[in-house]
Amino acid sequence: MKHLLIISNNVLSETNNNGKTILSFFSGIENLTISQLYLSGEQPRVEGCDYFQISDKDIIRGLLHKSKRGKQVRVDNSRVLDDDFAIRNKVGRNDFTLLLRDVLWKNKWNSNQLEQWLKEVNPDAIFFVGGDALFAYQICTYIKQQYGSRLTIYITDDYIMPRKNESFLHKIRREMIKREINKILRLSSCFYTVSEPMRDAYLLEFKRGSYLAVNMTEDLKKKLEIRETKEIILTYTGSFYYGRYNVLGMLAKSILDYNRRTKGKKAKLLIYSNEIPNETTKHVLCIGGASEYRGALSRIELVEHLNTSDILVFVESFDPDQIEKTKYSLSTKVTEYMSVGKPILAIGPKEVGSMQYLNDVAMCINEPKLLKPEFERFLSDNDLQNTLACKARNKYLQNHNKVNVQKKFLKNIFGDI
């Protein structure tokens, strides 16, 4: 029996993006004991894992009492509070507060209960999800050196490439994160990045090649009864971060314009998200006669809505500052959508990693001025929709088949252990 320790900010999840991606790598594996040390106030909801939680609130409490620095936690679906989310809402998330957070955590995260838990876990291998928290790299380094575990680094988003309009403080944090990544790469046996653009950029930056962490998304295609509807249903499931809500608003306006002129079926954009939009965002998203915000979906509801929709919508912002933030990313939504085998409408700049990946299997609109004409052309061309839907499904089956991809992934993580 092999013992794997996952170290990440987000807890394993069936609904939230980062936690869902990590879960997809390891779910369904036999003869593997999984433990997770996670650094947030999220509540575990996935069975079959041994969890240890250290949150911002634990660190604050632990300033006076070391025994408060984290605890072993169990799945409790009745608890809905995210302590850290409440704290972040009060203080905000920016370079200054992130730097303060790093100072708050520095050398104040360890405890007797963590040491005891780690002894029981005694990991053969560590899978570390590197983010923008400096203390997380220090925690991972300590555990690696204590137990001599084989270490795999997984970088999900870019925090180290230069930004055009970055502040002096942002540059300082970016250089600090870069140094931490450099140090931990020297201890690692395996390195994963999330997209071709990131792999190429990080090879130049760190002089270290990486594997691509292909999203091993569960096949969401289901044979469900498709009821005839009076409207063409377009569905978006995802966040409003990185300016995405503005692009959804642009699409909603195009739909409204189309509906006013068409003599055939009208279209409607249904928007689902775990986020609750504020009044400003909601005003942009919800346009009468074109779009509706319908809240969050459970996993079962997500599968049903994806399979009963006519077109699935993916968006990225055209704002230059947001492009810098998403340039190297590959959204988990991309492979989820592809697995369903439905036509995908992707709106966003061509240089973003997710848009590049969808380029050959979706209707990609890469300029705002082309949104209305290209959207209407796509809506009226059933043959194009069916062709792209088949291409998306085939690409999913070829590149994201869980059995084959997972076998190679585990071999890289555990080596000859």
Tab-separated table of C-alpha atoms in Angstrom:
chain	number	residue	atom	x	y	z
A	1	MET	CA	0.000	0.000	0.000
A	2	LYS	CA	1.487	3.359	-1.081
A	3	HIS	CA	0.986	6.510	0.979
A	4	LEU	CA	0.462	9.827	-0.804
A	5	LEU	CA	0.367	13.220	0.892
A	6	ILE	CA	-1.301	16.082	-1.001
A	7	ILE	CA	-0.333	19.590	0.120
A	8	SER	CA	-2.513	22.355	-1.308
A	9	ASN	CA	-4.495	25.440	-0.480
A	10	ASN	CA	-7.827	23.950	-1.570
A	11	VAL	CA	-9.392	20.827	-0.112
A	12	LEU	CA	-10.389	17.968	-2.417
A	13	SER	CA	-13.785	18.729	-3.923
A	14	GLU	CA	-16.381	17.513	-6.418
A	15	THR	CA	-17.549	21.041	-7.257
A	16	ASN	CA	-14.813	23.673	-6.746
A	17	ASN	CA	-12.309	23.965	-9.590
A	18	ASN	CA	-8.855	23.443	-8.019
A	19	GLY	CA	-10.075	20.828	-5.554
A	20	LYS	CA	-11.954	19.066	-8.322
A	21	THR	CA	-8.894	18.926	-10.587
A	22	ILE	CA	-6.708	17.451	-7.833
A	23	LEU	CA	-9.398	14.892	-7.007
A	24	SER	CA	-9.590	13.822	-10.664
A	25	PHE	CA	-5.908	12.814	-10.595
A	26	PHE	CA	-6.309	10.320	-7.751
A	27	SER	CA	-9.936	9.190	-7.531
A	28	GLY	CA	-10.687	5.529	-8.132
A	29	ILE	CA	-7.136	4.287	-7.482
A	30	GLU	CA	-6.748	1.056	-5.550
A	31	ASN	CA	-3.895	0.285	-3.122
A	32	LEU	CA	-3.295	3.962	-2.429
A	33	THR	CA	-3.767	5.742	0.897
A	34	ILE	CA	-4.394	9.457	0.404
A	35	SER	CA	-3.903	12.135	3.046
A	36	GLN	CA	-4.247	15.868	2.537
A	37	LEU	CA	-2.755	18.811	4.366
A	38	TYR	CA	-4.725	21.836	3.170
A	39	LEU	CA	-4.291	25.483	4.055
A	40	SER	CA	-7.748	27.046	4.094
A	41	GLY	CA	-10.995	27.058	6.036
A	42	GLU	CA	-12.874	24.855	3.561
A	43	GLN	CA	-14.830	21.897	4.857
A	44	PRO	CA	-13.973	18.437	3.416
A	45	ARG	CA	-16.850	16.760	1.600
A	46	VAL	CA	-15.038	13.949	-0.216
A	47	GLU	CA	-14.840	10.635	1.643
A	48	GLY	CA	-11.837	8.313	1.583
A	49	CYS	CA	-9.108	10.790	2.544
A	50	ASP	CA	-7.421	11.654	5.852
A	51	TYR	CA	-7.457	15.451	6.265
A	52	PHE	CA	-5.424	17.930	8.278
A	53	GLN	CA	-6.490	21.570	8.091
A	54	ILE	CA	-4.564	24.755	8.886
A	55	SER	CA	-6.528	27.920	8.141
A	56	ASP	CA	-5.828	31.630	8.537
A	57	LYS	CA	-8.103	31.559	11.560
A	58	ASP	CA	-6.057	28.707	13.078
A	59	ILE	CA	-2.866	30.744	12.642
A	60	ILE	CA	-4.415	33.768	14.348
A	61	ARG	CA	-5.626	31.617	17.235
A	62	GLY	CA	-2.245	29.903	17.400
A	63	LEU	CA	-0.405	33.143	18.085
A	64	LEU	CA	-1.357	32.666	21.732
A	65	HIS	CA	-1.883	28.922	21.907
A	66	LYS	CA	0.271	26.648	19.731
A	67	SER	CA	-2.294	23.879	20.192
A	68	LYS	CA	-4.715	25.899	18.024
A	69	ARG	CA	-2.476	25.710	14.943
A	70	GLY	CA	-4.566	23.357	12.854
A	71	LYS	CA	-6.391	20.116	13.430
A	72	GLN	CA	-7.362	16.811	11.909
A	73	VAL	CA	-10.810	17.153	10.338
A	74	ARG	CA	-13.420	14.796	8.938
A	75	VAL	CA	-16.088	15.060	6.277
A	76	ASP	CA	-19.084	16.999	7.591
A	77	ASN	CA	-21.627	17.945	4.936
A	78	SER	CA	-23.752	19.813	7.465
A	79	ARG	CA	-21.112	22.528	7.911
A	80	VAL	CA	-21.193	25.290	5.308
A	81	LEU	CA	-18.992	28.015	6.840
A	82	ASP	CA	-15.658	28.829	5.227
A	83	ASP	CA	-13.747	30.736	7.927
A	84	ASP	CA	-11.032	31.983	5.583
A	85	PHE	CA	-13.576	33.173	3.027
A	86	ALA	CA	-15.170	35.348	5.710
A	87	ILE	CA	-11.755	36.742	6.681
A	88	ARG	CA	-10.798	37.469	3.058
A	89	ASN	CA	-14.079	39.291	2.493
A	90	LYS	CA	-13.308	41.597	5.428
A	91	VAL	CA	-9.666	42.385	4.644
A	92	GLY	CA	-9.619	41.974	0.835
A	93	ARG	CA	-7.093	40.136	-1.338
A	94	ASN	CA	-4.246	42.203	-2.735
A	95	ASP	CA	-0.450	42.229	-2.718
A	96	PHE	CA	-0.288	43.998	0.640
A	97	THR	CA	-2.695	41.650	2.453
A	98	LEU	CA	-1.047	38.593	0.847
A	99	LEU	CA	2.354	39.783	2.080
A	100	LEU	CA	0.924	40.296	5.567
A	101	ARG	CA	-0.520	36.792	5.413
A	102	ASP	CA	2.900	35.355	4.580
A	103	VAL	CA	4.412	37.210	7.550
A	104	LEU	CA	1.594	35.981	9.807
A	105	TRP	CA	2.198	32.341	8.833
A	106	LYS	CA	6.029	32.408	8.789
A	107	ASN	CA	7.367	29.862	11.304
A	108	LYS	CA	4.005	29.767	13.063
A	109	TRP	CA	2.255	26.860	11.354
A	110	ASN	CA	3.831	23.834	13.062
A	111	SER	CA	2.313	22.075	16.052
A	112	ASN	CA	2.486	18.841	18.034
A	113	GLN	CA	-0.758	17.639	16.452
A	114	LEU	CA	0.607	18.205	12.943
A	115	GLU	CA	3.838	16.375	13.775
A	116	GLN	CA	1.878	13.436	15.184
A	117	TRP	CA	-0.396	13.324	12.138
A	118	LEU	CA	2.575	13.400	9.754
A	119	LYS	CA	4.236	10.500	11.619
A	120	GLU	CA	1.093	8.441	11.109
A	121	VAL	CA	0.872	9.411	7.437
A	122	ASN	CA	4.607	8.773	6.756
A	123	PRO	CA	4.247	9.597	3.045
A	124	ASP	CA	6.052	7.720	0.304
A	125	ALA	CA	5.329	10.601	-2.065
A	126	ILE	CA	4.191	14.224	-1.801
A	127	PHE	CA	2.057	15.978	-4.409
A	128	PHE	CA	2.430	19.725	-3.817
A	129	VAL	CA	0.134	22.231	-5.525
A	130	GLY	CA	2.211	25.399	-5.653
A	131	GLY	CA	0.350	28.715	-5.503
A	132	ASP	CA	1.112	32.266	-4.419
A	133	ALA	CA	1.509	31.594	-0.678
A	134	LEU	CA	5.200	31.619	0.301
A	135	PHE	CA	4.598	29.712	3.520
A	136	ALA	CA	3.140	26.752	1.607
A	137	TYR	CA	6.519	26.175	-0.091
A	138	GLN	CA	8.237	26.302	3.301
A	139	ILE	CA	5.798	23.783	4.785
A	140	CYS	CA	6.301	21.420	1.847
A	141	THR	CA	10.098	21.735	2.058
A	142	TYR	CA	10.057	20.909	5.766
A	143	ILE	CA	7.935	17.763	5.280
A	144	LYS	CA	9.990	16.608	2.297
A	145	GLN	CA	13.213	16.899	4.274
A	146	GLN	CA	11.755	15.262	7.395
A	147	TYR	CA	10.421	12.166	5.623
A	148	GLY	CA	12.569	11.911	2.496
A	149	SER	CA	9.431	11.509	0.378
A	150	ARG	CA	9.539	11.648	-3.388
A	151	LEU	CA	8.227	15.120	-4.337
A	152	THR	CA	6.083	16.212	-7.282
A	153	ILE	CA	5.389	19.924	-7.899
A	154	TYR	CA	2.219	21.000	-9.691
A	155	ILE	CA	1.814	24.658	-10.751
A	156	THR	CA	-1.790	25.516	-11.671
A	157	ASP	CA	-1.587	29.265	-12.317
A	158	ASP	CA	1.137	31.719	-13.217
A	159	TYR	CA	2.415	33.943	-10.419
A	160	ILE	CA	5.947	34.669	-11.605
A	161	MET	CA	5.887	36.124	-15.133
A	162	PRO	CA	6.248	39.935	-15.455
A	163	ARG	CA	3.112	42.105	-15.697
A	164	LYS	CA	2.911	45.288	-17.770
A	165	ASN	CA	1.360	47.475	-15.093
A	166	GLU	CA	2.527	45.758	-11.940
A	167	SER	CA	3.126	47.690	-8.731
A	168	PHE	CA	6.445	47.693	-6.911
A	169	LEU	CA	4.947	45.472	-4.190
A	170	HIS	CA	3.611	43.012	-6.775
A	171	LYS	CA	7.066	42.770	-8.340
A	172	ILE	CA	8.602	42.032	-4.925
A	173	ARG	CA	6.082	39.228	-4.242
A	174	ARG	CA	6.519	37.840	-7.736
A	175	GLU	CA	10.299	37.594	-7.267
A	176	MET	CA	9.840	35.992	-3.837
A	177	ILE	CA	7.497	33.348	-5.282
A	178	LYS	CA	9.947	32.710	-8.111
A	179	ARG	CA	12.747	32.087	-5.610
A	180	GLU	CA	10.574	29.638	-3.659
A	181	ILE	CA	9.675	27.722	-6.817
A	182	ASN	CA	13.339	27.579	-7.819
A	183	LYS	CA	14.324	26.197	-4.415
A	184	ILE	CA	11.613	23.567	-4.263
A	185	LEU	CA	12.241	22.418	-7.834
A	186	ARG	CA	15.742	21.441	-6.752
A	187	LEU	CA	14.164	19.045	-4.229
A	188	SER	CA	11.562	17.618	-6.596
A	189	SER	CA	11.615	14.482	-8.717
A	190	CYS	CA	8.752	15.499	-10.962
A	191	PHE	CA	7.314	18.796	-12.246
A	192	TYR	CA	3.861	19.403	-13.743
A	193	THR	CA	2.422	22.483	-15.441
A	194	VAL	CA	-1.085	22.955	-16.846
A	195	SER	CA	-0.688	24.097	-20.458
A	196	GLU	CA	1.699	24.186	-23.417
A	197	PRO	CA	2.275	27.961	-23.069
A	198	MET	CA	3.128	27.559	-19.383
A	199	ARG	CA	5.409	24.598	-20.035
A	200	ASP	CA	7.349	26.572	-22.675
A	201	ALA	CA	7.587	29.735	-20.552
A	202	TYR	CA	8.655	27.879	-17.410
A	203	LEU	CA	11.265	25.879	-19.301
A	204	LEU	CA	12.916	29.177	-20.258
A	205	GLU	CA	12.478	30.628	-16.767
A	206	PHE	CA	13.612	27.685	-14.612
A	207	LYS	CA	15.632	25.625	-17.124
A	208	ARG	CA	13.506	22.652	-16.080
A	209	GLY	CA	11.180	20.655	-18.317
A	210	SER	CA	7.741	19.668	-17.085
A	211	TYR	CA	4.964	17.224	-17.831
A	212	LEU	CA	1.522	18.511	-18.737
A	213	ALA	CA	-1.042	17.808	-16.026
A	214	VAL	CA	-3.892	16.726	-18.239
A	215	ASN	CA	-7.264	17.152	-16.572
A	216	MET	CA	-8.543	13.619	-16.008
A	217	THR	CA	-12.148	14.736	-16.050
A	218	GLU	CA	-14.850	12.209	-15.400
A	219	ASP	CA	-16.822	11.474	-18.565
A	220	LEU	CA	-19.955	13.603	-18.077
A	221	LYS	CA	-21.773	12.457	-21.196
A	222	LYS	CA	-25.122	10.902	-20.255
A	223	LYS	CA	-28.040	9.590	-22.251
A	224	LEU	CA	-30.812	11.777	-20.916
A	225	GLU	CA	-34.239	12.445	-22.340
A	226	ILE	CA	-33.987	15.666	-24.335
A	227	ARG	CA	-37.216	17.589	-24.088
A	228	GLU	CA	-38.186	19.854	-26.964
A	229	THR	CA	-37.808	23.468	-25.853
A	230	LYS	CA	-39.102	26.701	-27.266
A	231	GLU	CA	-35.660	28.265	-26.959
A	232	ILE	CA	-32.051	27.515	-27.855
A	233	ILE	CA	-30.443	26.998	-24.453
A	234	LEU	CA	-26.866	28.198	-23.986
A	235	THR	CA	-25.310	27.252	-20.639
A	236	TYR	CA	-22.367	28.773	-18.780
A	237	THR	CA	-21.044	27.100	-15.629
A	238	GLY	CA	-18.111	28.723	-13.914
A	239	SER	CA	-16.725	31.729	-12.102
A	240	PHE	CA	-16.976	35.446	-12.771
A	241	TYR	CA	-13.301	36.021	-11.902
A	242	TYR	CA	-10.790	37.663	-14.224
A	243	GLY	CA	-13.394	39.824	-15.937
A	244	ARG	CA	-15.365	36.894	-17.333
A	245	TYR	CA	-18.683	38.430	-16.304
A	246	ASN	CA	-18.125	41.317	-18.753
A	247	VAL	CA	-17.773	38.885	-21.669
A	248	LEU	CA	-20.913	37.060	-20.571
A	249	GLY	CA	-22.654	40.443	-20.611
A	250	MET	CA	-21.442	41.056	-24.169
A	251	LEU	CA	-22.835	37.682	-25.210
A	252	ALA	CA	-26.157	38.419	-23.487
A	253	LYS	CA	-26.461	41.656	-25.479
A	254	SER	CA	-25.767	39.763	-28.705
A	255	ILE	CA	-28.460	37.250	-27.786
A	256	LEU	CA	-30.945	40.055	-27.091
A	257	ASP	CA	-30.180	41.613	-30.475
A	258	TYR	CA	-30.557	38.231	-32.178
A	259	ASN	CA	-33.874	37.519	-30.426
A	260	ARG	CA	-35.332	40.853	-31.518
A	261	ARG	CA	-34.665	40.076	-35.182
A	262	THR	CA	-35.101	36.322	-35.519
A	263	LYS	CA	-38.258	34.730	-36.849
A	264	GLY	CA	-37.190	31.323	-35.578
A	265	LYS	CA	-36.350	30.008	-32.111
A	266	LYS	CA	-35.084	32.560	-29.640
A	267	ALA	CA	-31.959	31.919	-27.575
A	268	LYS	CA	-31.376	32.160	-23.819
A	269	LEU	CA	-28.134	32.142	-21.816
A	270	LEU	CA	-28.403	30.353	-18.451
A	271	ILE	CA	-25.593	31.227	-16.040
A	272	TYR	CA	-24.676	28.922	-13.141
A	273	SER	CA	-21.944	29.660	-10.624
A	274	ASN	CA	-20.889	28.975	-7.040
A	275	GLU	CA	-20.312	32.717	-6.789
A	276	ILE	CA	-23.081	35.103	-5.817
A	277	PRO	CA	-22.788	38.173	-8.058
A	278	ASN	CA	-22.927	41.618	-6.483
A	279	GLU	CA	-25.412	44.153	-7.813
A	280	THR	CA	-22.978	45.562	-10.379
A	281	THR	CA	-22.076	42.136	-11.736
A	282	LYS	CA	-25.685	40.970	-11.739
A	283	HIS	CA	-26.720	44.049	-13.736
A	284	VAL	CA	-24.176	43.090	-16.418
A	285	LEU	CA	-25.048	39.375	-16.430
A	286	CYS	CA	-28.838	39.475	-16.353
A	287	ILE	CA	-30.519	41.010	-19.385
A	288	GLY	CA	-34.260	40.534	-19.742
A	289	GLY	CA	-35.178	38.383	-22.719
A	290	ALA	CA	-31.596	37.111	-23.090
A	291	SER	CA	-29.878	35.803	-19.933
A	292	GLU	CA	-30.517	34.615	-16.377
A	293	TYR	CA	-28.330	33.914	-13.347
A	294	ARG	CA	-29.509	30.696	-11.673
A	295	GLY	CA	-27.085	30.132	-8.812
A	296	ALA	CA	-24.963	27.075	-7.961
A	297	LEU	CA	-25.333	23.489	-9.166
A	298	SER	CA	-24.711	20.217	-7.382
A	299	ARG	CA	-22.633	17.626	-9.228
A	300	ILE	CA	-25.778	15.751	-10.325
A	301	GLU	CA	-27.452	18.966	-11.476
A	302	LEU	CA	-24.319	20.014	-13.373
A	303	VAL	CA	-24.272	16.775	-15.363
A	304	GLU	CA	-27.979	17.091	-16.160
A	305	HIS	CA	-27.785	20.699	-17.331
A	306	LEU	CA	-24.690	20.161	-19.463
A	307	ASN	CA	-26.307	17.207	-21.219
A	308	THR	CA	-29.664	18.898	-21.838
A	309	SER	CA	-28.249	22.209	-23.124
A	310	ASP	CA	-27.939	23.025	-26.813
A	311	ILE	CA	-24.664	24.956	-26.614
A	312	LEU	CA	-22.047	25.215	-23.831
A	313	VAL	CA	-20.388	28.587	-23.278
A	314	PHE	CA	-16.781	29.261	-22.273
A	315	VAL	CA	-15.411	32.795	-21.882
A	316	GLU	CA	-12.195	34.649	-21.052
A	317	SER	CA	-11.720	38.404	-20.729
A	318	PHE	CA	-10.264	40.630	-23.460
A	319	ASP	CA	-8.842	43.036	-20.873
A	320	PRO	CA	-5.002	43.100	-21.181
A	321	ASP	CA	-4.486	42.832	-17.400
A	322	GLN	CA	-6.766	39.787	-17.237
A	323	ILE	CA	-5.087	38.169	-20.244
A	324	GLU	CA	-1.800	38.254	-18.335
A	325	LYS	CA	-3.448	36.382	-15.452
A	326	THR	CA	-5.067	33.646	-17.593
A	327	LYS	CA	-2.499	33.346	-20.386
A	328	TYR	CA	-0.981	30.108	-19.075
A	329	SER	CA	-4.109	28.510	-17.631
A	330	LEU	CA	-6.208	25.594	-18.824
A	331	SER	CA	-9.624	25.702	-17.193
A	332	THR	CA	-11.180	22.526	-15.804
A	333	LYS	CA	-14.350	23.570	-17.641
A	334	VAL	CA	-12.664	22.935	-20.971
A	335	THR	CA	-12.383	19.174	-20.538
A	336	GLU	CA	-15.737	18.926	-18.755
A	337	TYR	CA	-17.447	20.550	-21.709
A	338	MET	CA	-15.535	18.445	-24.226
A	339	SER	CA	-16.577	15.212	-22.516
A	340	VAL	CA	-20.281	15.980	-22.970
A	341	GLY	CA	-20.051	16.112	-26.762
A	342	LYS	CA	-22.080	19.298	-27.139
A	343	PRO	CA	-21.257	22.299	-29.347
A	344	ILE	CA	-18.950	24.717	-27.497
A	345	LEU	CA	-19.017	28.471	-27.999
A	346	ALA	CA	-15.702	29.906	-26.751
A	347	ILE	CA	-15.261	33.673	-26.557
A	348	GLY	CA	-11.908	35.184	-25.616
A	349	PRO	CA	-8.439	36.213	-26.827
A	350	LYS	CA	-6.529	33.626	-28.832
A	351	GLU	CA	-3.369	33.894	-26.684
A	352	VAL	CA	-5.045	32.502	-23.551
A	353	GLY	CA	-4.181	28.839	-22.869
A	354	SER	CA	-7.775	27.583	-22.630
A	355	MET	CA	-8.742	29.286	-25.896
A	356	GLN	CA	-5.723	27.757	-27.631
A	357	TYR	CA	-6.742	24.309	-26.457
A	358	LEU	CA	-10.304	24.771	-27.767
A	359	ASN	CA	-9.229	26.270	-31.069
A	360	ASP	CA	-9.799	23.134	-33.162
A	361	VAL	CA	-12.920	21.804	-31.403
A	362	ALA	CA	-15.085	24.844	-30.628
A	363	MET	CA	-16.546	27.936	-32.238
A	364	CYS	CA	-13.855	30.353	-31.092
A	365	ILE	CA	-14.543	34.079	-31.304
A	366	ASN	CA	-11.286	35.918	-30.625
A	367	GLU	CA	-12.315	39.550	-31.123
A	368	PRO	CA	-15.215	41.471	-29.533
A	369	LYS	CA	-16.176	43.079	-32.837
A	370	LEU	CA	-16.766	39.623	-34.347
A	371	LEU	CA	-19.032	38.434	-31.521
A	372	LYS	CA	-22.408	39.306	-33.033
A	373	PRO	CA	-21.844	38.085	-36.619
A	374	GLU	CA	-19.923	34.945	-35.648
A	375	PHE	CA	-22.382	34.064	-32.890
A	376	GLU	CA	-25.336	34.343	-35.259
A	377	ARG	CA	-23.523	32.306	-37.915
A	378	PHE	CA	-22.843	29.577	-35.392
A	379	LEU	CA	-26.413	29.613	-34.116
A	380	SER	CA	-27.817	29.122	-37.606
A	381	ASP	CA	-25.377	26.410	-38.771
A	382	ASN	CA	-26.424	23.042	-37.317
A	383	ASP	CA	-23.861	21.161	-39.398
A	384	LEU	CA	-21.028	23.243	-37.932
A	385	GLN	CA	-22.386	22.690	-34.430
A	386	ASN	CA	-22.553	18.924	-34.903
A	387	THR	CA	-19.074	18.746	-36.462
A	388	LEU	CA	-17.458	20.676	-33.616
A	389	ALA	CA	-19.372	18.687	-30.989
A	390	CYS	CA	-17.957	15.438	-32.418
A	391	LYS	CA	-14.439	16.877	-32.576
A	392	ALA	CA	-14.632	17.987	-28.945
A	393	ARG	CA	-15.828	14.572	-27.812
A	394	ASN	CA	-13.114	12.777	-29.792
A	395	LYS	CA	-10.370	15.041	-28.415
A	396	TYR	CA	-11.592	14.324	-24.901
A	397	LEU	CA	-11.523	10.556	-25.485
A	398	GLN	CA	-8.052	10.726	-27.053
A	399	ASN	CA	-6.312	13.037	-24.551
A	400	HIS	CA	-8.197	12.632	-21.289
A	401	ASN	CA	-8.955	8.942	-20.989
A	402	LYS	CA	-8.576	8.513	-17.255
A	403	VAL	CA	-7.333	4.915	-17.166
A	404	ASN	CA	-4.370	5.465	-19.477
A	405	VAL	CA	-3.440	8.970	-18.331
A	406	GLN	CA	-3.695	8.119	-14.636
A	407	LYS	CA	-1.390	5.111	-14.969
A	408	LYS	CA	1.420	7.252	-16.426
A	409	PHE	CA	0.726	10.033	-13.929
A	410	LEU	CA	1.128	7.701	-10.935
A	411	LYS	CA	4.311	6.203	-12.345
A	412	ASN	CA	5.832	9.697	-12.523
A	413	ILE	CA	4.759	10.554	-8.963
A	414	PHE	CA	5.910	7.372	-7.248
A	415	GLY	CA	8.805	6.438	-9.515
A	416	ASP	CA	10.163	3.041	-8.425
A	417	ILE	CA	8.666	3.204	-4.931
